[in-house]
Amino acid sequence: MFLALRELSFAKGRFALMGSVIALVAVLTVLLSGLATGLVDDGISGLRALPVTHLAFQSGADSTFSRSTVDGDSVAALSAVPGATAEPFGLTLVNATSNHDLNVDLALMGLAEDGFIAAEMFPDGPPPARAAVISQGLIDQGVNVGDTLAIDRSTVTLSVVGVAPTATYGHVDTVYVTLPDWREVSHLAPEDGALTASVVAIDGGNSDELKRAGTAAGLDIVTRSEAYAGSPGYSAETSTMSLIRGFMYLISAMILGSFFTVWTIQRSSEIGLQKALGASTGAVLRDALGQVLIVLTAATAVGAAIGFGLGKLIEGGEVPFALDLATVLSAAAILIVSGAVGMLVGVRKVTSVDPIIALGAAA
């Protein structure tokens, strides 16, 4: 490593230029990771906040709330599964107008008043009839406690009585209401008073037993995380961002591979001299790998730190962006690994340098 460190000191400009490119790639990778996480959170954070393990959709609904309707028999069938607690749950995307003429989009969640979801999310009691607890995101838009929300295409007007932590579904802020109010808004309130909801929310129970009971009742049982795919745009957004990040890692590997291939060719005479003086191929290879890892790790660390700082400036604004230390570290680690794979292509030429030919070319 002595020669590797001396060379880093001697060719500072060259390695600084390469390090700058790696750092910029790291900044972009961290920011893309934050954007990807923010898009996911903005799409399913309201669903992820629910204290449920499984959801039962109408058969063939593809985990989409707008395509699913369940009844009391569905709830009863799943409640009979040992260890499972089941209750009806409604979710509908609607538009509303506040008493200050503010137009807002809402992900209206209907909760059973005596159910386990309301008990866990609202220990002081669920919202009463014709009332709503709104997400903090709506407060940021200008809706306040005490305001009223008139639901479009409905006669229902809700009074805002409380505020819950920021949560969204399909990039729309969540609002929690009673299940009867949700039914009326969704036009699912039959005259005979029969129970209707979007899905059956389940906590606990064996997955296999739940699926057997669900199949018998004409239901598709999915885990909460599997239900994320039904959020509008979720699958397309996650696959697109994953593809973009994959290309970033591929580009970083190609950049490093190209740089160190050229660098090794330029150093052929020096490598040949080391071998002629008795240095083994393994020693020369370790020297080259150590040099590359120092540049790669240092530049990635600097770029990740800059990206984290920029991300914190973006976070909390209108752009859906969420970044934490674990996300930054994982992005940096993947970048280092992909870069290391690329550099192997460049430094492998070290093993093929013939000292006689290299010294003859230098002469």
Short mmCIF file of C-alpha atoms in Angstrom, two decimals:
data_model
loop_
_atom_site.label_atom_id
_atom_site.label_comp_id
_atom_site.label_asym_id
_atom_site.label_seq_id
_atom_site.Cartn_x
_atom_site.Cartn_y
_atom_site.Cartn_z
CA MET A 1 0.00 0.00 0.00
CA PHE A 2 3.02 2.29 0.32
CA LEU A 3 3.31 2.85 -3.42
CA ALA A 4 -0.45 3.20 -3.75
CA LEU A 5 -0.56 5.97 -1.16
CA ARG A 6 2.46 7.71 -2.69
CA GLU A 7 0.78 7.61 -6.07
CA LEU A 8 -2.43 9.07 -4.65
CA SER A 9 -0.37 11.93 -3.24
CA PHE A 10 1.61 12.41 -6.46
CA ALA A 11 -1.38 12.38 -8.87
CA LYS A 12 -3.76 14.40 -6.69
CA GLY A 13 -5.41 16.22 -9.58
CA ARG A 14 -6.21 13.07 -11.51
CA PHE A 15 -7.66 11.24 -8.53
CA ALA A 16 -9.50 14.37 -7.35
CA LEU A 17 -11.20 14.59 -10.74
CA MET A 18 -12.26 10.95 -10.57
CA GLY A 19 -13.34 11.36 -6.96
CA SER A 20 -15.49 14.34 -7.94
CA VAL A 21 -17.31 12.27 -10.55
CA ILE A 22 -17.93 9.47 -8.04
CA ALA A 23 -19.12 12.00 -5.43
CA LEU A 24 -21.58 13.52 -7.90
CA VAL A 25 -22.93 10.08 -8.73
CA ALA A 26 -23.30 9.43 -4.97
CA VAL A 27 -25.18 12.72 -4.50
CA LEU A 28 -27.57 11.85 -7.31
CA THR A 29 -28.02 8.30 -6.02
CA VAL A 30 -28.88 9.48 -2.50
CA LEU A 31 -31.33 12.08 -3.81
CA LEU A 32 -33.00 9.49 -6.06
CA SER A 33 -33.27 7.14 -3.08
CA GLY A 34 -34.94 9.87 -1.05
CA LEU A 35 -37.35 10.64 -3.88
CA ALA A 36 -38.19 6.95 -4.30
CA THR A 37 -38.83 6.57 -0.56
CA GLY A 38 -40.90 9.76 -0.53
CA LEU A 39 -43.05 8.59 -3.43
CA VAL A 40 -43.67 5.27 -1.70
CA ASP A 41 -44.57 6.98 1.58
CA ASP A 42 -46.86 9.41 -0.22
CA GLY A 43 -48.64 6.50 -1.84
CA ILE A 44 -49.17 4.07 1.02
CA SER A 45 -48.27 5.66 4.39
CA GLY A 46 -51.94 5.82 5.40
CA LEU A 47 -52.38 2.12 4.71
CA ARG A 48 -49.08 1.26 6.40
CA ALA A 49 -50.20 3.08 9.56
CA LEU A 50 -53.20 0.77 10.01
CA PRO A 51 -52.76 -1.81 12.81
CA VAL A 52 -53.67 -4.75 10.57
CA THR A 53 -51.84 -7.83 9.34
CA HIS A 54 -54.12 -8.81 6.44
CA LEU A 55 -56.86 -7.35 4.27
CA ALA A 56 -59.64 -9.31 2.57
CA PHE A 57 -60.75 -7.98 -0.82
CA GLN A 58 -63.62 -9.08 -2.99
CA SER A 59 -62.39 -11.85 -5.27
CA GLY A 60 -60.85 -10.47 -8.46
CA ALA A 61 -60.41 -6.92 -7.11
CA ASP A 62 -56.59 -7.06 -7.45
CA SER A 63 -56.09 -5.36 -4.07
CA THR A 64 -57.91 -2.27 -5.35
CA PHE A 65 -60.30 -0.69 -2.83
CA SER A 66 -62.51 0.91 -5.48
CA ARG A 67 -63.25 -2.52 -7.01
CA SER A 68 -64.03 -4.30 -3.76
CA THR A 69 -67.20 -4.55 -1.67
CA VAL A 70 -67.70 -6.92 1.26
CA ASP A 71 -70.63 -7.60 3.59
CA GLY A 72 -71.33 -8.80 7.10
CA ASP A 73 -71.07 -12.47 6.12
CA SER A 74 -67.49 -11.85 4.97
CA VAL A 75 -66.59 -10.32 8.33
CA ALA A 76 -68.24 -13.19 10.21
CA ALA A 77 -66.42 -15.84 8.15
CA LEU A 78 -63.01 -14.36 8.90
CA SER A 79 -63.81 -13.61 12.54
CA ALA A 80 -64.32 -17.36 12.99
CA VAL A 81 -60.65 -18.07 12.18
CA PRO A 82 -58.78 -18.84 15.45
CA GLY A 83 -56.61 -15.97 16.62
CA ALA A 84 -57.99 -13.50 14.07
CA THR A 85 -59.86 -10.29 14.77
CA ALA A 86 -61.82 -8.99 11.79
CA GLU A 87 -63.84 -5.85 11.15
CA PRO A 88 -65.18 -3.91 8.14
CA PHE A 89 -63.06 -1.10 6.74
CA GLY A 90 -63.82 1.42 4.02
CA LEU A 91 -61.56 3.53 1.82
CA THR A 92 -62.66 5.90 -0.95
CA LEU A 93 -60.95 8.78 -2.74
CA VAL A 94 -63.22 11.84 -2.78
CA ASN A 95 -63.17 15.59 -3.32
CA ALA A 96 -64.40 18.09 -0.76
CA THR A 97 -64.80 21.82 -0.23
CA SER A 98 -64.18 23.51 3.10
CA ASN A 99 -66.29 26.29 4.53
CA HIS A 100 -63.49 28.63 3.37
CA ASP A 101 -63.98 27.50 -0.27
CA LEU A 102 -60.78 25.45 -0.21
CA ASN A 103 -60.94 22.45 -2.55
CA VAL A 104 -59.13 19.36 -1.27
CA ASP A 105 -58.73 15.71 -2.21
CA LEU A 106 -59.34 13.16 0.54
CA ALA A 107 -58.64 9.49 1.10
CA LEU A 108 -61.71 8.84 3.24
CA MET A 109 -61.21 5.93 5.65
CA GLY A 110 -64.30 4.51 7.34
CA LEU A 111 -63.63 2.91 10.73
CA ALA A 112 -65.88 0.62 12.75
CA GLU A 113 -66.69 2.65 15.87
CA ASP A 114 -66.11 -0.26 18.26
CA GLY A 115 -63.32 -1.88 16.23
CA PHE A 116 -59.67 -2.52 17.00
CA ILE A 117 -58.39 -0.02 14.40
CA ALA A 118 -60.21 2.92 15.96
CA ALA A 119 -59.25 1.76 19.47
CA GLU A 120 -55.54 1.65 18.63
CA MET A 121 -55.32 4.73 16.42
CA PHE A 122 -57.58 6.90 18.58
CA PRO A 123 -57.24 5.86 22.25
CA ASP A 124 -59.34 8.87 23.31
CA GLY A 125 -62.20 7.68 21.14
CA PRO A 126 -62.94 7.56 17.39
CA PRO A 127 -64.50 10.50 15.56
CA PRO A 128 -68.26 10.81 16.20
CA ALA A 129 -70.92 10.82 13.51
CA ARG A 130 -70.62 13.55 10.88
CA ALA A 131 -67.13 14.39 12.19
CA ALA A 132 -63.64 13.74 10.87
CA VAL A 133 -60.07 13.48 12.09
CA ILE A 134 -57.81 14.80 9.35
CA SER A 135 -54.18 14.19 8.46
CA GLN A 136 -51.59 16.84 9.29
CA GLY A 137 -51.11 17.31 5.55
CA LEU A 138 -54.54 18.93 5.29
CA ILE A 139 -53.63 21.34 8.07
CA ASP A 140 -50.65 22.36 5.93
CA GLN A 141 -53.08 22.99 3.05
CA GLY A 142 -55.17 25.37 5.13
CA VAL A 143 -57.86 23.18 6.70
CA ASN A 144 -58.21 23.68 10.47
CA VAL A 145 -59.98 22.08 13.40
CA GLY A 146 -63.50 23.50 13.53
CA ASP A 147 -63.81 23.78 9.75
CA THR A 148 -66.39 21.81 7.80
CA LEU A 149 -65.81 19.70 4.70
CA ALA A 150 -68.66 19.28 2.22
CA ILE A 151 -68.13 16.08 0.25
CA ASP A 152 -68.70 16.45 -3.49
CA ARG A 153 -71.58 14.45 -5.03
CA SER A 154 -72.92 13.80 -1.55
CA THR A 155 -75.12 15.44 1.05
CA VAL A 156 -72.58 14.67 3.78
CA THR A 157 -70.79 17.54 5.51
CA LEU A 158 -68.09 16.65 8.04
CA SER A 159 -66.87 18.76 10.96
CA VAL A 160 -63.11 18.61 11.58
CA VAL A 161 -62.64 17.59 15.22
CA GLY A 162 -59.03 16.40 15.37
CA VAL A 163 -55.67 16.01 13.68
CA ALA A 164 -53.71 12.79 13.11
CA PRO A 165 -50.08 12.40 11.99
CA THR A 166 -49.37 12.90 8.30
CA ALA A 167 -50.63 9.93 6.30
CA THR A 168 -51.60 9.54 2.67
CA TYR A 169 -53.01 6.99 0.26
CA GLY A 170 -52.56 7.37 -3.48
CA HIS A 171 -50.82 10.73 -2.83
CA VAL A 172 -53.98 12.01 -1.11
CA ASP A 173 -54.23 12.97 2.57
CA THR A 174 -56.25 10.62 4.75
CA VAL A 175 -59.37 11.54 6.70
CA TYR A 176 -60.89 9.21 9.31
CA VAL A 177 -64.68 8.99 9.73
CA THR A 178 -67.22 6.53 11.09
CA LEU A 179 -68.14 3.61 8.87
CA PRO A 180 -71.81 4.73 8.48
CA ASP A 181 -70.66 8.15 7.26
CA TRP A 182 -68.21 6.51 4.87
CA ARG A 183 -71.02 4.30 3.50
CA GLU A 184 -73.21 7.30 2.86
CA VAL A 185 -70.42 9.16 1.07
CA SER A 186 -69.60 6.05 -0.99
CA HIS A 187 -73.30 5.39 -1.74
CA LEU A 188 -73.03 1.99 -0.08
CA ALA A 189 -75.72 2.46 2.56
CA PRO A 190 -78.50 -0.03 1.70
CA GLU A 191 -82.02 0.74 2.88
CA ASP A 192 -82.16 -2.43 4.98
CA GLY A 193 -79.11 -1.29 6.97
CA ALA A 194 -76.98 -4.27 5.92
CA LEU A 195 -73.27 -4.03 6.59
CA THR A 196 -71.13 -3.02 3.61
CA ALA A 197 -67.49 -1.97 3.38
CA SER A 198 -64.56 -1.96 0.98
CA VAL A 199 -62.60 -4.73 2.67
CA VAL A 200 -62.33 -6.78 5.82
CA ALA A 201 -59.43 -5.64 8.02
CA ILE A 202 -57.79 -8.47 9.94
CA ASP A 203 -55.36 -8.55 12.84
CA GLY A 204 -53.68 -11.85 13.69
CA GLY A 205 -54.56 -15.36 12.62
CA ASN A 206 -52.70 -17.93 10.54
CA SER A 207 -52.24 -16.87 6.90
CA ASP A 208 -53.10 -20.29 5.48
CA GLU A 209 -56.26 -20.58 7.58
CA LEU A 210 -57.28 -17.05 6.64
CA LYS A 211 -56.81 -17.79 2.94
CA ARG A 212 -58.86 -20.98 3.18
CA ALA A 213 -61.67 -19.14 4.95
CA GLY A 214 -61.40 -16.28 2.47
CA THR A 215 -61.58 -18.56 -0.55
CA ALA A 216 -64.70 -20.21 0.85
CA ALA A 217 -66.28 -16.77 1.32
CA GLY A 218 -65.27 -15.50 -2.14
CA LEU A 219 -62.49 -13.26 -0.86
CA ASP A 220 -58.84 -12.67 -1.71
CA ILE A 221 -56.67 -12.47 1.42
CA VAL A 222 -53.48 -10.41 1.15
CA THR A 223 -50.98 -9.12 3.67
CA ARG A 224 -50.90 -5.42 4.36
CA SER A 225 -47.67 -5.01 2.35
CA GLU A 226 -49.16 -6.94 -0.58
CA ALA A 227 -52.10 -4.53 -0.56
CA TYR A 228 -49.74 -1.63 -1.30
CA ALA A 229 -49.77 -2.65 -4.97
CA GLY A 230 -53.40 -1.53 -5.19
CA SER A 231 -52.49 2.09 -4.42
CA PRO A 232 -52.86 4.26 -7.55
CA GLY A 233 -49.52 4.42 -9.36
CA TYR A 234 -47.62 2.49 -6.68
CA SER A 235 -46.28 -0.33 -8.87
CA ALA A 236 -45.36 1.99 -11.76
CA GLU A 237 -43.60 4.46 -9.47
CA THR A 238 -41.58 1.88 -7.57
CA SER A 239 -40.52 0.01 -10.72
CA THR A 240 -39.55 3.24 -12.49
CA MET A 241 -37.46 4.53 -9.58
CA SER A 242 -35.82 1.13 -9.13
CA LEU A 243 -34.89 1.10 -12.81
CA ILE A 244 -33.41 4.60 -12.60
CA ARG A 245 -31.35 3.69 -9.55
CA GLY A 246 -30.20 0.50 -11.25
CA PHE A 247 -28.93 2.51 -14.21
CA MET A 248 -27.12 4.86 -11.80
CA TYR A 249 -25.26 1.94 -10.25
CA LEU A 250 -24.46 0.55 -13.70
CA ILE A 251 -23.15 3.92 -14.86
CA SER A 252 -20.94 4.24 -11.77
CA ALA A 253 -19.49 0.78 -12.44
CA MET A 254 -18.77 1.69 -16.07
CA ILE A 255 -17.15 5.00 -15.10
CA LEU A 256 -14.86 3.36 -12.59
CA GLY A 257 -14.01 0.51 -14.91
CA SER A 258 -13.11 2.91 -17.72
CA PHE A 259 -11.04 5.20 -15.50
CA PHE A 260 -8.95 2.48 -13.93
CA THR A 261 -8.48 0.66 -17.24
CA VAL A 262 -6.90 3.80 -18.71
CA TRP A 263 -4.97 4.42 -15.48
CA THR A 264 -3.55 0.88 -15.51
CA ILE A 265 -2.50 1.17 -19.16
CA GLN A 266 -0.66 4.41 -18.37
CA ARG A 267 1.09 2.71 -15.44
CA SER A 268 2.13 -0.40 -17.35
CA SER A 269 5.82 0.50 -17.20
CA GLU A 270 5.66 1.13 -13.44
CA ILE A 271 3.84 -2.15 -12.88
CA GLY A 272 6.40 -3.92 -15.06
CA LEU A 273 9.23 -2.40 -13.02
CA GLN A 274 7.64 -3.59 -9.76
CA LYS A 275 7.34 -7.10 -11.15
CA ALA A 276 10.90 -7.02 -12.49
CA LEU A 277 12.12 -6.08 -9.01
CA GLY A 278 10.40 -9.14 -7.58
CA ALA A 279 6.92 -7.95 -6.63
CA SER A 280 4.37 -10.71 -7.04
CA THR A 281 1.26 -10.26 -9.15
CA GLY A 282 -0.82 -10.62 -5.98
CA ALA A 283 1.07 -7.82 -4.24
CA VAL A 284 0.72 -5.49 -7.22
CA LEU A 285 -2.97 -6.37 -7.50
CA ARG A 286 -3.59 -5.70 -3.80
CA ASP A 287 -1.83 -2.36 -4.19
CA ALA A 288 -4.07 -1.39 -7.11
CA LEU A 289 -7.26 -2.59 -5.40
CA GLY A 290 -6.40 -0.72 -2.22
CA GLN A 291 -5.82 2.45 -4.19
CA VAL A 292 -9.16 2.12 -5.95
CA LEU A 293 -11.08 1.36 -2.75
CA ILE A 294 -9.62 4.40 -1.00
CA VAL A 295 -10.77 6.71 -3.80
CA LEU A 296 -14.14 4.99 -4.15
CA THR A 297 -14.96 4.92 -0.43
CA ALA A 298 -13.78 8.47 0.29
CA ALA A 299 -15.59 9.98 -2.70
CA THR A 300 -18.79 8.03 -1.97
CA ALA A 301 -18.74 9.15 1.67
CA VAL A 302 -18.35 12.80 0.68
CA GLY A 303 -21.07 12.55 -1.96
CA ALA A 304 -23.47 10.72 0.38
CA ALA A 305 -22.95 13.38 3.06
CA ILE A 306 -23.66 16.17 0.58
CA GLY A 307 -26.71 14.30 -0.72
CA PHE A 308 -28.01 13.80 2.82
CA GLY A 309 -27.63 17.51 3.54
CA LEU A 310 -29.40 18.52 0.34
CA GLY A 311 -32.12 15.96 1.04
CA LYS A 312 -32.85 17.47 4.43
CA LEU A 313 -33.34 20.83 2.74
CA ILE A 314 -35.83 19.29 0.29
CA GLU A 315 -37.64 17.18 2.89
CA GLY A 316 -40.87 18.61 4.21
CA GLY A 317 -41.59 20.65 1.07
CA GLU A 318 -44.09 20.05 -1.70
CA VAL A 319 -41.91 17.37 -3.31
CA PRO A 320 -42.59 13.90 -1.82
CA PHE A 321 -39.15 13.24 -0.35
CA ALA A 322 -38.13 11.14 2.63
CA LEU A 323 -34.58 10.39 3.68
CA ASP A 324 -33.08 8.73 6.73
CA LEU A 325 -29.62 7.53 7.66
CA ALA A 326 -30.40 3.90 6.81
CA THR A 327 -31.46 4.87 3.28
CA VAL A 328 -28.26 6.88 2.77
CA LEU A 329 -26.02 4.12 4.09
CA SER A 330 -27.68 1.45 1.95
CA ALA A 331 -27.41 3.62 -1.18
CA ALA A 332 -23.73 4.33 -0.44
CA ALA A 333 -23.01 0.65 0.20
CA ILE A 334 -24.63 -0.43 -3.08
CA LEU A 335 -22.71 2.29 -4.93
CA ILE A 336 -19.41 1.10 -3.44
CA VAL A 337 -20.16 -2.52 -4.34
CA SER A 338 -21.19 -1.65 -7.91
CA GLY A 339 -18.12 0.55 -8.26
CA ALA A 340 -15.91 -2.24 -6.94
CA VAL A 341 -17.34 -4.61 -9.54
CA GLY A 342 -16.55 -2.07 -12.25
CA MET A 343 -13.02 -1.48 -11.02
CA LEU A 344 -12.27 -5.21 -11.19
CA VAL A 345 -12.55 -4.90 -14.96
CA GLY A 346 -9.99 -2.11 -14.88
CA VAL A 347 -7.43 -3.56 -12.48
CA ARG A 348 -7.52 -7.08 -13.92
CA LYS A 349 -5.09 -5.82 -16.57
CA VAL A 350 -2.52 -5.63 -13.77
CA THR A 351 -2.32 -9.41 -13.80
CA SER A 352 -1.50 -9.51 -17.52
CA VAL A 353 1.34 -6.96 -17.56
CA ASP A 354 4.58 -8.63 -18.70
CA PRO A 355 7.57 -6.90 -17.07
CA ILE A 356 9.87 -7.46 -20.07
CA ILE A 357 7.38 -6.07 -22.59
CA ALA A 358 6.38 -3.18 -20.30
CA LEU A 359 9.99 -2.14 -19.65
CA GLY A 360 10.84 -2.53 -23.33
CA ALA A 361 7.92 -0.30 -24.31
CA ALA A 362 9.01 2.31 -21.78
CA ALA A 363 12.56 2.25 -23.16
#
